[in-house]
Short mmCIF file of C-alpha atoms and ligand atoms in Angstrom, two decimals:
data_model
loop_
_atom_site.label_atom_id
_atom_site.label_comp_id
_atom_site.label_asym_id
_atom_site.label_seq_id
_atom_site.Cartn_x
_atom_site.Cartn_y
_atom_site.Cartn_z
CA MET A 216 -118.50 92.67 -19.00
CA LYS A 217 -120.83 91.06 -21.48
CA ALA A 218 -120.56 87.32 -22.31
CA MET A 219 -122.65 85.03 -24.43
CA VAL A 220 -123.67 82.25 -21.97
CA TYR A 221 -125.43 78.89 -22.51
CA LYS A 222 -126.67 76.78 -19.54
CA LYS A 223 -128.23 73.97 -21.48
CA TYR A 224 -127.78 72.28 -24.81
CA GLY A 225 -130.11 73.23 -27.63
CA PRO A 226 -130.99 75.50 -30.49
CA PRO A 227 -129.25 78.92 -30.89
CA GLU A 228 -131.80 80.51 -28.53
CA VAL A 229 -130.08 78.82 -25.62
CA LEU A 230 -127.41 81.57 -26.01
CA LYS A 231 -128.10 84.59 -23.78
CA VAL A 232 -126.13 87.73 -23.13
CA GLU A 233 -125.17 88.06 -19.45
CA GLU A 234 -123.03 90.29 -17.31
CA VAL A 235 -120.10 88.29 -15.90
CA THR A 236 -117.07 89.25 -13.87
CA LYS A 237 -114.18 90.66 -15.93
CA PRO A 238 -111.13 88.30 -15.45
CA VAL A 239 -107.89 89.52 -13.85
CA PRO A 240 -104.68 88.16 -15.32
CA LYS A 241 -102.47 85.95 -13.09
CA SER A 242 -98.60 86.57 -13.18
CA ASN A 243 -98.16 84.23 -16.10
CA GLU A 244 -101.24 85.51 -18.10
CA VAL A 245 -102.22 88.38 -20.43
CA LEU A 246 -105.63 90.08 -20.48
CA ILE A 247 -107.00 90.55 -23.98
CA LYS A 248 -109.76 92.87 -25.20
CA VAL A 249 -111.56 90.67 -27.68
CA ILE A 250 -112.29 92.30 -30.94
CA ALA A 251 -113.55 89.43 -33.16
CA ALA A 252 -114.63 85.79 -32.72
CA THR A 253 -116.30 83.32 -35.10
CA VAL A 254 -119.09 80.81 -35.20
CA THR A 255 -117.54 77.53 -36.23
CA ALA A 256 -119.21 74.19 -36.98
CA THR A 257 -117.61 72.96 -33.76
CA ASP A 258 -119.17 75.80 -31.73
CA CYS A 259 -122.54 74.73 -32.99
CA THR A 260 -121.78 71.02 -32.13
CA PHE A 261 -120.89 72.11 -28.60
CA ARG A 262 -123.99 74.30 -28.31
CA LYS A 263 -126.26 71.41 -29.49
CA GLY A 264 -124.52 68.70 -27.44
CA LYS A 265 -124.89 66.65 -30.64
CA PRO A 266 -123.60 64.24 -31.69
CA PHE A 267 -123.87 62.88 -28.13
CA PHE A 268 -120.36 61.68 -27.91
CA SER A 269 -119.22 65.40 -27.99
CA ARG A 270 -120.63 65.64 -24.48
CA LEU A 271 -117.85 63.41 -23.21
CA TYR A 272 -115.86 66.69 -23.70
CA THR A 273 -118.32 69.40 -22.97
CA GLY A 274 -120.48 67.80 -20.13
CA ILE A 275 -122.89 64.95 -20.26
CA THR A 276 -126.12 66.63 -19.02
CA LYS A 277 -125.31 70.33 -19.41
CA PRO A 278 -122.27 72.35 -20.48
CA LYS A 279 -119.45 72.34 -17.97
CA HIS A 280 -118.25 75.77 -19.27
CA GLN A 281 -121.00 78.26 -19.88
CA ILE A 282 -119.24 80.69 -22.15
CA LEU A 283 -119.09 79.33 -25.72
CA GLY A 284 -116.46 80.37 -28.39
CA SER A 285 -113.35 78.70 -29.55
CA GLU A 286 -111.20 81.47 -31.12
CA PHE A 287 -110.59 85.22 -31.01
CA THR A 288 -108.49 88.10 -32.13
CA GLY A 289 -107.87 91.13 -29.91
CA GLU A 290 -105.36 93.45 -28.22
CA ILE A 291 -103.44 92.86 -25.12
CA ILE A 292 -104.40 95.43 -22.47
CA ARG A 293 -102.64 93.99 -19.39
CA VAL A 294 -99.73 91.62 -18.77
CA GLY A 295 -98.98 89.52 -15.70
CA LYS A 296 -95.64 90.32 -13.97
CA ASN A 297 -93.87 87.23 -15.24
CA VAL A 298 -94.92 87.57 -18.86
CA LYS A 299 -91.94 88.11 -21.16
CA SER A 300 -93.04 87.61 -24.76
CA PHE A 301 -96.10 89.78 -24.96
CA GLN A 302 -96.69 93.44 -24.37
CA VAL A 303 -99.57 95.80 -23.86
CA GLY A 304 -100.87 96.86 -27.32
CA ASN A 305 -99.89 93.63 -29.13
CA LYS A 306 -102.45 92.45 -31.67
CA VAL A 307 -103.00 88.74 -30.93
CA ILE A 308 -104.89 85.69 -32.24
CA GLY A 309 -105.70 82.70 -30.02
CA THR A 310 -107.91 79.67 -29.49
CA THR A 311 -109.53 78.41 -26.37
CA PRO A 312 -110.14 74.77 -25.40
CA GLY A 313 -113.62 75.16 -27.04
CA TYR A 314 -115.12 77.69 -24.62
CA GLY A 315 -114.61 81.22 -23.42
CA ALA A 316 -114.17 83.43 -26.56
CA TYR A 317 -117.70 84.95 -26.76
CA THR A 318 -116.83 87.57 -24.31
CA GLU A 319 -115.35 91.12 -24.13
CA PHE A 320 -112.21 90.25 -22.18
CA ILE A 321 -110.29 86.99 -21.91
CA CYS A 322 -107.13 85.86 -20.09
CA GLN A 323 -104.67 83.58 -21.73
CA GLN A 324 -101.45 82.04 -20.37
CA GLU A 325 -98.24 83.20 -21.95
CA GLU A 326 -97.31 79.53 -22.37
CA GLY A 327 -99.85 76.76 -22.14
CA SER A 328 -102.43 78.72 -24.30
CA THR A 329 -102.66 78.83 -28.04
CA LEU A 330 -101.72 82.53 -28.62
CA ALA A 331 -99.70 84.41 -31.23
CA LYS A 332 -98.91 87.91 -32.25
CA LEU A 333 -100.57 89.15 -35.44
CA PRO A 334 -98.61 90.95 -38.12
CA SER A 335 -99.50 94.70 -37.63
CA ASP A 336 -100.91 95.11 -41.17
CA ILE A 337 -103.38 92.20 -40.91
CA ASN A 338 -107.00 93.04 -39.97
CA TYR A 339 -108.63 91.44 -36.97
CA GLU A 340 -111.50 90.13 -39.12
CA GLU A 341 -109.15 88.77 -41.81
CA ALA A 342 -107.05 87.06 -39.17
CA ILE A 343 -109.86 85.42 -37.36
CA ALA A 344 -111.28 84.04 -40.63
CA CYS A 345 -107.94 82.17 -41.08
CA CYS A 346 -107.90 80.58 -37.68
CA ASP A 347 -110.23 77.49 -37.30
CA GLY A 348 -110.07 76.29 -40.93
CA PHE A 349 -106.29 76.60 -41.36
CA LEU A 350 -105.47 75.30 -37.84
CA THR A 351 -107.50 72.23 -38.76
CA ALA A 352 -106.41 71.69 -42.34
CA LEU A 353 -102.72 72.28 -41.77
CA PRO A 354 -102.04 69.42 -39.33
CA PHE A 355 -104.46 67.12 -41.22
CA LEU A 356 -102.65 67.65 -44.52
CA ARG A 357 -99.08 67.83 -43.17
CA ALA A 358 -99.02 65.27 -40.37
CA LYS A 359 -101.74 62.75 -41.49
CA GLY A 360 -101.68 63.34 -45.30
CA GLU A 361 -97.95 63.89 -45.50
CA ILE A 362 -98.79 66.12 -48.46
CA LYS A 363 -96.06 66.82 -50.97
CA LYS A 364 -95.62 68.61 -54.26
CA GLY A 365 -97.42 66.89 -57.12
CA ASP A 366 -99.86 65.02 -54.91
CA LYS A 367 -103.43 64.73 -56.16
CA VAL A 368 -105.83 65.83 -53.47
CA LEU A 369 -109.59 65.65 -53.30
CA ILE A 370 -111.39 67.85 -50.70
CA ASN A 371 -115.04 67.03 -49.99
CA GLY A 372 -116.73 70.20 -48.52
CA ALA A 373 -114.24 72.56 -50.25
CA SER A 374 -116.31 75.71 -49.65
CA GLY A 375 -116.55 75.65 -45.87
CA SER A 376 -114.08 76.91 -43.29
CA VAL A 377 -111.88 73.80 -43.15
CA GLY A 378 -112.34 72.96 -46.81
CA SER A 379 -111.49 76.42 -48.24
CA ALA A 380 -108.32 76.36 -46.02
CA ALA A 381 -107.48 72.82 -47.26
CA VAL A 382 -107.85 73.96 -50.94
CA GLN A 383 -105.49 76.88 -50.34
CA LEU A 384 -102.95 74.98 -48.27
CA SER A 385 -102.88 72.04 -50.74
CA LYS A 386 -102.12 74.48 -53.64
CA TYR A 387 -99.43 76.16 -51.40
CA PHE A 388 -97.76 72.71 -50.87
CA GLY A 389 -97.85 72.21 -54.71
CA ALA A 390 -100.71 69.64 -55.01
CA GLU A 391 -103.25 69.29 -57.73
CA VAL A 392 -106.70 69.87 -56.17
CA THR A 393 -110.21 68.66 -56.84
CA GLY A 394 -112.84 70.39 -54.71
CA VAL A 395 -116.26 69.03 -54.05
CA CYS A 396 -119.06 71.52 -53.29
CA SER A 397 -122.54 72.58 -54.42
CA SER A 398 -123.30 74.62 -57.53
CA SER A 399 -123.46 77.95 -55.69
CA SER A 400 -119.91 77.45 -54.43
CA ILE A 401 -118.17 76.50 -57.63
CA GLU A 402 -116.80 79.98 -58.39
CA LEU A 403 -115.47 80.42 -54.81
CA VAL A 404 -113.72 77.06 -54.90
CA LYS A 405 -112.10 77.76 -58.23
CA SER A 406 -111.09 81.32 -57.09
CA ILE A 407 -109.05 79.90 -54.23
CA GLY A 408 -107.17 77.60 -56.51
CA ALA A 409 -108.99 74.31 -57.10
CA ASP A 410 -107.92 72.78 -60.47
CA LYS A 411 -111.19 70.81 -60.77
CA VAL A 412 -114.51 70.97 -59.10
CA ILE A 413 -117.12 68.29 -58.60
CA ASP A 414 -120.68 69.66 -57.99
CA TYR A 415 -122.12 67.10 -55.56
CA THR A 416 -125.63 68.13 -56.48
CA LYS A 417 -124.97 66.78 -60.04
CA GLU A 418 -122.54 63.91 -59.61
CA SER A 419 -121.14 61.77 -56.88
CA LEU A 420 -117.40 62.04 -56.18
CA THR A 421 -117.21 58.29 -55.97
CA ASN A 422 -117.89 58.17 -59.78
CA SER A 423 -114.71 60.18 -60.55
CA ASP A 424 -112.28 58.58 -62.90
CA ASP A 425 -109.41 60.34 -61.14
CA ARG A 426 -107.27 58.73 -58.53
CA PHE A 427 -105.93 60.59 -55.52
CA ASP A 428 -103.06 60.47 -53.01
CA ILE A 429 -105.15 62.28 -50.36
CA ILE A 430 -108.96 62.30 -49.96
CA PHE A 431 -109.83 64.84 -47.32
CA ASP A 432 -113.50 64.50 -46.31
CA VAL A 433 -114.10 67.58 -44.28
CA VAL A 434 -117.84 67.16 -44.15
CA GLY A 435 -117.82 63.57 -43.03
CA ASN A 436 -120.45 62.13 -45.33
CA THR A 437 -118.30 59.56 -47.10
CA THR A 438 -116.72 56.46 -45.72
CA PHE A 439 -113.32 54.86 -46.28
CA SER A 440 -114.84 51.98 -48.13
CA MET A 441 -116.65 54.34 -50.55
CA CYS A 442 -113.38 56.25 -51.27
CA LYS A 443 -110.92 53.40 -51.14
CA LYS A 444 -111.07 52.65 -54.94
CA LEU A 445 -110.26 56.36 -55.62
CA LEU A 446 -107.01 56.21 -53.64
CA ASN A 447 -103.65 55.60 -55.16
CA LYS A 448 -101.37 52.96 -53.55
CA ASN A 449 -100.28 54.39 -50.08
CA GLY A 450 -103.19 56.90 -50.44
CA LYS A 451 -104.73 58.49 -47.30
CA TYR A 452 -108.38 59.04 -46.48
CA LEU A 453 -108.62 61.80 -43.87
CA GLN A 454 -111.88 62.69 -42.16
CA ALA A 455 -112.39 66.01 -40.16
CA GLY A 456 -116.09 65.81 -39.52
CA ILE A 457 -115.53 62.65 -37.50
CA THR A 458 -118.37 60.06 -37.63
CA LEU A 459 -118.61 56.99 -35.41
CA SER A 460 -118.46 54.77 -38.52
CA VAL A 461 -114.86 55.91 -39.32
CA PHE A 462 -113.39 54.31 -36.22
CA PRO A 463 -113.25 50.71 -37.43
CA SER A 464 -111.64 51.82 -40.71
CA VAL A 465 -108.93 53.78 -38.76
CA ILE A 466 -108.14 50.77 -36.58
CA TRP A 467 -108.28 48.17 -39.40
CA THR A 468 -106.14 50.19 -41.82
CA SER A 469 -103.54 50.94 -39.14
CA LEU A 470 -102.92 47.12 -39.13
CA ILE A 471 -103.18 46.13 -42.80
CA GLY A 472 -103.14 47.56 -46.34
CA SER A 473 -101.33 50.41 -47.93
CA LYS A 474 -104.30 52.73 -47.92
CA LYS A 475 -105.00 54.37 -44.58
CA ALA A 476 -107.99 56.00 -42.94
CA LEU A 477 -106.87 58.68 -40.55
CA ILE A 478 -108.53 61.12 -38.12
CA MET A 479 -107.29 63.66 -35.61
CA ALA A 480 -108.81 66.07 -33.02
CA THR A 481 -106.67 69.10 -34.01
CA GLY A 482 -107.95 71.20 -31.06
CA LEU A 483 -106.32 68.84 -28.66
CA ARG A 484 -102.77 69.36 -30.16
CA PRO A 485 -100.33 71.01 -27.71
CA PRO A 486 -100.94 74.77 -27.59
CA VAL A 487 -97.20 75.43 -28.32
CA GLU A 488 -97.69 73.63 -31.68
CA ARG A 489 -100.87 75.44 -32.45
CA SER A 490 -99.34 78.77 -31.66
CA LYS A 491 -96.46 78.02 -34.05
CA ASP A 492 -99.00 77.17 -36.68
CA LEU A 493 -100.82 80.48 -36.08
CA ILE A 494 -97.57 82.36 -36.64
CA PHE A 495 -97.05 80.42 -39.92
CA ILE A 496 -100.68 81.06 -41.05
CA GLY A 497 -100.13 84.79 -40.27
CA GLU A 498 -97.07 84.84 -42.45
CA LEU A 499 -98.93 83.12 -45.34
CA LEU A 500 -101.71 85.71 -45.05
CA GLN A 501 -99.22 88.60 -44.90
CA ALA A 502 -97.40 87.25 -48.01
CA ASP A 503 -100.75 86.85 -49.87
CA LYS A 504 -100.21 83.10 -50.21
CA ILE A 505 -103.64 82.58 -48.62
CA LYS A 506 -106.67 84.68 -48.27
CA ALA A 507 -109.43 85.10 -45.67
CA ILE A 508 -112.82 83.83 -46.85
CA ILE A 509 -115.50 85.68 -44.91
CA ASP A 510 -119.08 84.81 -45.57
CA LYS A 511 -120.87 87.10 -43.14
CA ILE A 512 -120.01 89.39 -40.18
CA TYR A 513 -122.46 89.61 -37.37
CA SER A 514 -122.51 91.80 -34.22
CA PHE A 515 -122.21 90.26 -30.84
CA ASP A 516 -125.96 90.88 -30.27
CA GLN A 517 -126.72 88.95 -33.45
CA MET A 518 -125.10 85.81 -32.17
CA VAL A 519 -128.34 83.68 -32.21
CA GLU A 520 -128.85 84.60 -35.86
CA ALA A 521 -125.24 83.77 -36.66
CA HIS A 522 -125.63 80.34 -35.01
CA HIS A 523 -128.77 79.62 -37.09
CA TYR A 524 -126.83 80.48 -40.27
CA VAL A 525 -123.95 78.11 -39.42
CA ASP A 526 -126.43 75.43 -38.31
CA GLY A 527 -127.52 75.42 -42.00
CA GLY A 528 -124.33 73.69 -42.92
CA HIS A 529 -123.69 75.76 -46.06
CA LYS A 530 -121.54 78.67 -44.95
CA LYS A 531 -118.96 79.74 -47.40
CA GLY A 532 -115.74 80.03 -45.52
CA ASN A 533 -116.13 81.72 -42.20
CA VAL A 534 -118.79 83.61 -40.11
CA VAL A 535 -117.20 86.34 -38.04
CA ILE A 536 -118.54 88.01 -34.86
CA GLN A 537 -117.53 91.54 -34.23
CA ILE A 538 -117.30 91.99 -30.43
CA SER A 539 -115.52 95.40 -30.31
CA ASP A 540 -114.84 97.99 -33.14
CA PHE A 541 -112.44 96.58 -35.74
N1 NAP B 698 -111.39 66.91 -36.48
C1 NAP B 698 -111.07 68.15 -36.05
O1 NAP B 698 -110.08 68.46 -35.37
C2 NAP B 698 -112.00 69.25 -36.59
C3 NAP B 698 -111.64 70.62 -36.35
C4 NAP B 698 -112.51 71.65 -36.88
C5 NAP B 698 -113.72 71.28 -37.47
N2 NAP B 698 -114.07 69.82 -37.58
C6 NAP B 698 -115.27 69.51 -38.23
O2 NAP B 698 -115.16 69.60 -39.66
C7 NAP B 698 -116.43 69.70 -40.18
C8 NAP B 698 -116.47 70.80 -41.22
O3 NAP B 698 -116.24 72.07 -40.54
P1 NAP B 698 -116.34 73.45 -41.34
O4 NAP B 698 -115.96 74.54 -40.36
O5 NAP B 698 -115.51 73.42 -42.59
O6 NAP B 698 -117.82 73.45 -41.70
P2 NAP B 698 -118.61 74.53 -42.65
O7 NAP B 698 -117.82 75.73 -42.78
O8 NAP B 698 -119.96 74.60 -42.08
O9 NAP B 698 -118.68 73.83 -44.00
C9 NAP B 698 -119.49 72.87 -44.42
C10 NAP B 698 -119.34 72.86 -45.94
O10 NAP B 698 -119.73 71.60 -46.27
C11 NAP B 698 -120.34 71.70 -47.53
N3 NAP B 698 -121.40 70.59 -47.74
C12 NAP B 698 -122.55 70.51 -47.11
N4 NAP B 698 -123.15 69.39 -47.53
C13 NAP B 698 -122.25 68.74 -48.45
C14 NAP B 698 -122.29 67.55 -49.15
N5 NAP B 698 -123.35 66.70 -49.11
N6 NAP B 698 -121.21 67.24 -49.91
C15 NAP B 698 -120.17 68.10 -49.95
N7 NAP B 698 -120.03 69.23 -49.27
C16 NAP B 698 -121.14 69.62 -48.56
C17 NAP B 698 -120.98 73.04 -47.67
O11 NAP B 698 -120.79 73.42 -48.95
P3 NAP B 698 -121.99 73.83 -49.90
O12 NAP B 698 -122.65 75.07 -49.32
O13 NAP B 698 -121.32 74.03 -51.16
O14 NAP B 698 -122.96 72.70 -49.86
C18 NAP B 698 -120.19 73.85 -46.60
O15 NAP B 698 -119.43 74.80 -47.26
C19 NAP B 698 -117.42 69.96 -39.01
O16 NAP B 698 -118.03 68.73 -38.76
C20 NAP B 698 -116.52 70.34 -37.86
O17 NAP B 698 -117.03 69.96 -36.56
C21 NAP B 698 -113.23 68.90 -37.15
#
């Protein structure tokens, strides 16, 4: 089978198509024909090996796992003999530990992997475009932000994968949302529910006269100290694009003060929790409470081009890779 392999860190050109052995499911696993994957900002981080601290996870001198790709949708084509909750023919969505999805076939454990059935009327490409962003924004807003109806929420980087999901989920939870993006993304950010938009090319979010219960910096180009004055009492500063400089604020505010700086590595949450969230996200999608934001769809053979595009840092929503026919 075909897989997109990388043996060293670097630009998108380190990605090469190779023939690898098709996996065989163990008794507690299912074999999935992969239909769609994505190129996420995190995939690009893992490909580059930058920032350097990401290599603590992916391998210090070279990638420990050579097939990149963190999420997929597809169809189950074989089940191990002990598998109870999935059948051949199920449409599924799942995530990997950050590697393994850029391939034609993948095995996942019935338990111990992030895997969920998809509602039958949801397209593979729509579903995959609601994976990374929502699986990140949901635990950030719910567990760290403790979001509730009436909260005022600011989202920096509101047009990307995590940001567009955060805008939609904040509205779903009944919050009032201000999105920060560039001029070309204003229409998109308003169309997914933002009540106000700050164009960062014209004004700095730190000059806002508004005060917020949650500031969710998805991009990671602000600091807690810059944003502290914009937070209400007990306000939370959340950072997804984790920078080294955020760690002192996280430690310091855990000890004193009512305003908190908080981070999380959502990909490291227990698979059972992530699978439950995928089911919830599928239900929101099916009920038209959220929508998939797809910027571009590339073929598997256009992976290098897709990585270049995402490296640019200005994708709108999600970049989908079609691996088999939708
Ligand atoms: N902590 C976690 O568990 C976790 C999980 C997933 C992802 N992440 C991280 O979260 C970050 C964002 O991921 P993503 O998938 O949402 O990225 P993305 O889809 O590439 O989005 C980046 C967005 O940032 C906006 N942007 C660029 N420069 C900006 C600026 N100066 N001010 C405000 N917005 C700006 C861009 O909007 P414009 O085009 O409008 O400029 C773009 O839409 C990445 O660093 C990723 O690694 C963390």
